[in-house]
Short mmCIF file of C-alpha atoms in Angstrom, two decimals:
data_model
loop_
_atom_site.label_atom_id
_atom_site.label_comp_id
_atom_site.label_asym_id
_atom_site.label_seq_id
_atom_site.Cartn_x
_atom_site.Cartn_y
_atom_site.Cartn_z
CA MET A 57 44.97 64.83 33.85
CA LYS A 58 48.78 64.71 34.01
CA ILE A 59 49.02 61.21 35.52
CA ILE A 60 46.98 59.68 32.70
CA GLU A 61 48.84 61.70 30.07
CA GLY A 62 52.15 60.57 31.58
CA VAL A 63 51.17 56.88 31.54
CA LEU A 64 50.00 57.13 27.92
CA GLY A 65 53.21 58.98 27.05
CA GLU A 66 55.19 56.00 28.36
CA GLY A 67 53.18 53.68 26.12
CA ARG A 68 51.49 51.98 29.08
CA LYS A 69 47.84 50.96 29.41
CA VAL A 70 47.79 50.08 33.11
CA LEU A 71 48.24 52.43 36.06
CA SER A 72 49.86 51.15 39.24
CA GLU A 73 47.77 51.08 42.42
CA TYR A 74 49.51 54.25 43.59
CA GLU A 75 48.87 56.06 40.29
CA SER A 76 45.26 54.85 40.19
CA LYS A 77 44.60 56.19 43.69
CA ARG A 78 46.10 59.57 42.85
CA VAL A 79 43.61 59.84 39.96
CA LEU A 80 40.73 58.85 42.27
CA GLU A 81 41.89 61.24 45.00
CA ALA A 82 42.05 64.12 42.50
CA CYS A 83 38.45 63.28 41.53
CA GLY A 84 37.22 63.42 45.12
CA ILE A 85 37.00 59.68 45.88
CA PRO A 86 38.31 58.67 49.35
CA VAL A 87 41.37 56.39 49.32
CA THR A 88 43.78 55.04 51.92
CA ARG A 89 46.57 57.22 53.28
CA GLU A 90 49.80 55.84 51.85
CA VAL A 91 53.38 56.55 50.81
CA LEU A 92 55.27 54.90 47.95
CA VAL A 93 58.90 54.12 48.83
CA GLY A 94 61.68 52.88 46.59
CA GLU A 95 64.54 52.44 49.03
CA GLU A 96 64.86 50.71 52.39
CA LYS A 97 66.15 53.84 54.11
CA GLU A 98 62.82 55.57 53.37
CA VAL A 99 60.75 52.98 55.24
CA PRO A 100 60.99 54.28 58.87
CA ARG A 101 60.00 57.83 57.90
CA ALA A 102 57.09 56.64 55.76
CA ALA A 103 55.91 54.31 58.53
CA ALA A 104 56.03 57.16 61.05
CA GLU A 105 54.03 59.36 58.70
CA ILE A 106 51.26 56.78 58.21
CA GLY A 107 51.37 55.22 61.70
CA TYR A 108 51.30 51.56 62.77
CA PRO A 109 49.72 49.10 62.14
CA LEU A 110 50.47 49.14 58.41
CA VAL A 111 49.72 47.29 55.23
CA MET A 112 52.66 46.97 52.81
CA LYS A 113 52.26 46.02 49.14
CA GLY A 114 54.36 45.59 46.06
CA CYS A 115 53.34 48.37 43.68
CA SER A 116 54.09 48.04 39.99
CA ALA A 117 52.06 48.55 36.84
CA GLU A 118 53.89 45.50 35.47
CA VAL A 119 52.66 43.09 38.18
CA ALA A 120 49.04 41.96 38.58
CA HIS A 121 47.60 39.70 41.31
CA LYS A 122 49.63 40.94 44.27
CA THR A 123 48.03 38.49 46.69
CA GLU A 124 48.82 35.42 44.58
CA LYS A 125 52.43 36.56 44.20
CA GLY A 126 52.88 37.08 47.95
CA LEU A 127 53.41 40.84 47.64
CA ILE A 128 51.16 41.94 50.51
CA ARG A 129 51.93 42.10 54.24
CA VAL A 130 49.25 43.13 56.73
CA ASP A 131 49.29 44.19 60.38
CA VAL A 132 52.93 45.32 60.27
CA ARG A 133 53.55 46.79 63.72
CA THR A 134 57.24 47.72 64.17
CA ASN A 135 60.13 49.23 62.21
CA ALA A 136 61.87 45.85 62.26
CA GLU A 137 58.82 44.16 60.75
CA ALA A 138 58.45 46.94 58.17
CA LEU A 139 62.08 46.69 57.08
CA ALA A 140 61.84 42.90 56.77
CA ALA A 141 58.60 43.21 54.79
CA PHE A 142 60.20 45.78 52.47
CA ARG A 143 63.09 43.45 51.66
CA GLU A 144 60.77 40.48 51.04
CA ILE A 145 58.41 42.46 48.81
CA LYS A 146 61.23 44.02 46.79
CA GLN A 147 62.63 40.55 46.19
CA GLY A 148 59.16 39.35 45.18
CA LEU A 149 58.90 42.12 42.57
CA GLU A 150 61.70 40.29 40.73
CA GLY A 151 63.16 43.45 39.23
CA HIS A 152 59.91 44.87 37.89
CA LYS A 153 59.73 48.66 37.92
CA GLY A 154 57.95 50.02 40.99
CA GLY A 155 58.22 50.29 44.76
CA VAL A 156 56.59 49.33 48.01
CA LEU A 157 53.37 50.98 49.10
CA ILE A 158 53.18 51.74 52.82
CA GLN A 159 49.51 52.08 53.64
CA GLU A 160 47.24 52.63 56.62
CA MET A 161 45.43 49.46 57.74
CA VAL A 162 41.74 50.22 57.38
CA LYS A 163 39.63 48.31 59.89
CA GLY A 164 36.22 47.11 58.82
CA ARG A 165 34.38 43.83 58.25
CA ARG A 166 32.23 44.92 55.30
CA GLU A 167 33.82 44.94 51.85
CA LEU A 168 32.23 46.44 48.74
CA VAL A 169 33.27 46.70 45.11
CA MET A 170 32.86 49.63 42.75
CA GLY A 171 34.03 50.07 39.22
CA LEU A 172 33.57 51.37 35.73
CA THR A 173 33.70 49.68 32.35
CA ARG A 174 33.44 51.27 28.92
CA ASP A 175 30.89 49.25 26.99
CA GLY A 176 30.97 49.34 23.21
CA GLN A 177 27.21 49.93 22.99
CA PHE A 178 26.32 51.81 26.17
CA GLY A 179 29.52 53.74 26.89
CA PRO A 180 30.79 54.20 30.46
CA CYS A 181 28.87 52.02 32.94
CA VAL A 182 29.27 52.12 36.72
CA MET A 183 29.30 48.94 38.83
CA PHE A 184 28.45 48.38 42.52
CA GLY A 185 28.24 45.23 44.65
CA LEU A 186 29.71 43.00 47.31
CA GLY A 187 33.50 43.15 47.41
CA GLY A 188 36.49 41.09 48.43
CA ILE A 189 36.35 37.35 47.71
CA PHE A 190 32.54 37.55 47.43
CA THR A 191 32.74 39.50 44.17
CA GLU A 192 33.69 36.41 42.16
CA ILE A 193 31.80 33.85 44.28
CA LEU A 194 28.38 35.51 44.59
CA LYS A 195 28.47 37.94 41.65
CA ASP A 196 26.12 40.22 43.56
CA ILE A 197 26.68 43.32 41.44
CA VAL A 198 24.61 45.82 39.46
CA PHE A 199 25.40 48.27 36.66
CA ARG A 200 24.14 51.68 35.54
CA ARG A 201 25.01 53.73 32.51
CA ALA A 202 26.79 57.04 33.28
CA PRO A 203 26.00 59.77 34.10
CA LEU A 204 24.35 58.71 37.36
CA SER A 205 21.86 60.75 39.35
CA VAL A 206 21.63 60.46 43.13
CA GLU A 207 18.46 58.41 42.60
CA ASP A 208 20.32 56.04 40.25
CA ALA A 209 23.11 55.51 42.78
CA MET A 210 20.69 54.92 45.65
CA ALA A 211 18.76 52.42 43.53
CA MET A 212 21.97 50.49 42.80
CA MET A 213 22.56 50.07 46.53
CA ARG A 214 19.03 48.75 47.03
CA GLU A 215 19.26 46.32 44.11
CA ILE A 216 22.10 44.08 45.28
CA ARG A 217 20.79 40.96 47.03
CA ALA A 218 22.88 41.67 50.13
CA HIS A 219 21.73 45.29 50.46
CA ALA A 220 21.12 44.77 54.20
CA ILE A 221 24.89 44.80 54.68
CA LEU A 222 24.65 48.58 54.37
CA ASP A 223 22.28 48.81 57.33
CA ALA A 224 23.24 49.02 61.00
CA VAL A 225 24.02 45.39 61.89
CA ARG A 226 25.81 43.52 64.69
CA GLY A 227 27.03 46.71 66.35
CA MET A 228 28.27 48.21 63.08
CA ALA A 229 27.00 51.61 61.98
CA ALA A 230 24.82 51.99 58.90
CA ALA A 231 26.88 52.85 55.84
CA ASP A 232 26.99 56.47 54.75
CA ARG A 233 24.82 55.98 51.66
CA ASP A 234 25.17 59.63 50.64
CA ARG A 235 28.94 59.19 50.49
CA LEU A 236 28.64 55.91 48.59
CA ALA A 237 26.28 57.55 46.10
CA ASP A 238 28.70 60.43 45.64
CA MET A 239 31.52 57.96 44.89
CA LEU A 240 29.43 56.15 42.27
CA ILE A 241 28.47 59.43 40.61
CA ARG A 242 32.12 60.53 40.54
CA LEU A 243 33.18 57.23 38.98
CA GLY A 244 30.70 57.77 36.19
CA ARG A 245 32.01 61.30 35.71
CA ILE A 246 35.58 59.98 35.30
CA GLY A 247 34.33 57.73 32.51
CA LEU A 248 32.64 60.65 30.78
CA ASP A 249 35.47 63.15 31.26
CA PHE A 250 38.40 60.88 30.35
CA GLY A 251 37.76 58.96 27.14
CA SER A 252 41.04 57.08 27.56
CA VAL A 253 39.81 55.30 30.70
CA GLN A 254 38.61 51.84 29.72
CA GLU A 255 38.15 50.23 33.14
CA ILE A 256 38.28 51.06 36.84
CA ASP A 257 38.26 48.40 39.56
CA LEU A 258 37.98 49.40 43.23
CA ASN A 259 38.10 46.23 45.33
CA PRO A 260 37.79 46.26 48.17
CA VAL A 261 36.08 49.42 49.28
CA ILE A 262 35.98 48.86 53.05
CA LEU A 263 33.38 50.38 55.33
CA SER A 264 35.37 51.76 58.24
CA GLY A 265 32.48 52.36 60.58
CA LYS A 266 30.04 54.21 58.31
CA ASP A 267 32.72 55.62 56.02
CA PRO A 268 33.78 53.95 52.75
CA VAL A 269 37.49 53.93 51.87
CA VAL A 270 39.07 52.59 48.67
CA VAL A 271 41.75 50.13 49.77
CA ASP A 272 42.86 48.76 46.39
CA ALA A 273 42.42 50.23 42.93
CA LEU A 274 43.27 49.59 39.30
CA ILE A 275 42.73 51.80 36.26
CA VAL A 276 43.18 50.48 32.72
CA LEU A 277 43.39 52.78 29.70
CA THR A 278 42.30 52.19 26.12
#
């Protein structure tokens, strides 16, 4: 894949969020609609293309932990707010190479995590569990060695302690388990097809109604 070859050609090991999502999108995994902008004059057109309300993020392969560095703005609702957010985020990037990601704001109260790690003994292994802040607090995650069958993926969803979150609850629709299973299978396939991929972290994957959408993503190469 050209994106991965390009990153390796530059001597980098980490893809930016934008680059990571382009890889996922090419592999059939649903991601947020978004535009990467480098200059302030591009902001109004990008905002019009995505539509308010927006999420805006600093996007650089050189900067980790966007939240801790104050590089994320949510619920941006006007051109004036978007332009102000762009200037603040660019300043926060402190000269690091990259731009500002203008992204649709996905609405949903249920956050999941998916990922892939290349284990020295077992090879590519796919991960699934509770996402957002609960990933580190509850550690409610399970792993399977790739390749995954549909049965494997469905079993992973049943095995997390909080599996009921995928059911219809408090007026929210039941998660599309077929779509979730397809995403897990595709993640495993990436690990098998691209030996240079060491790690993939998709957190959060938000359930927008029944539909899962990858909101943030990171791919690390060997």
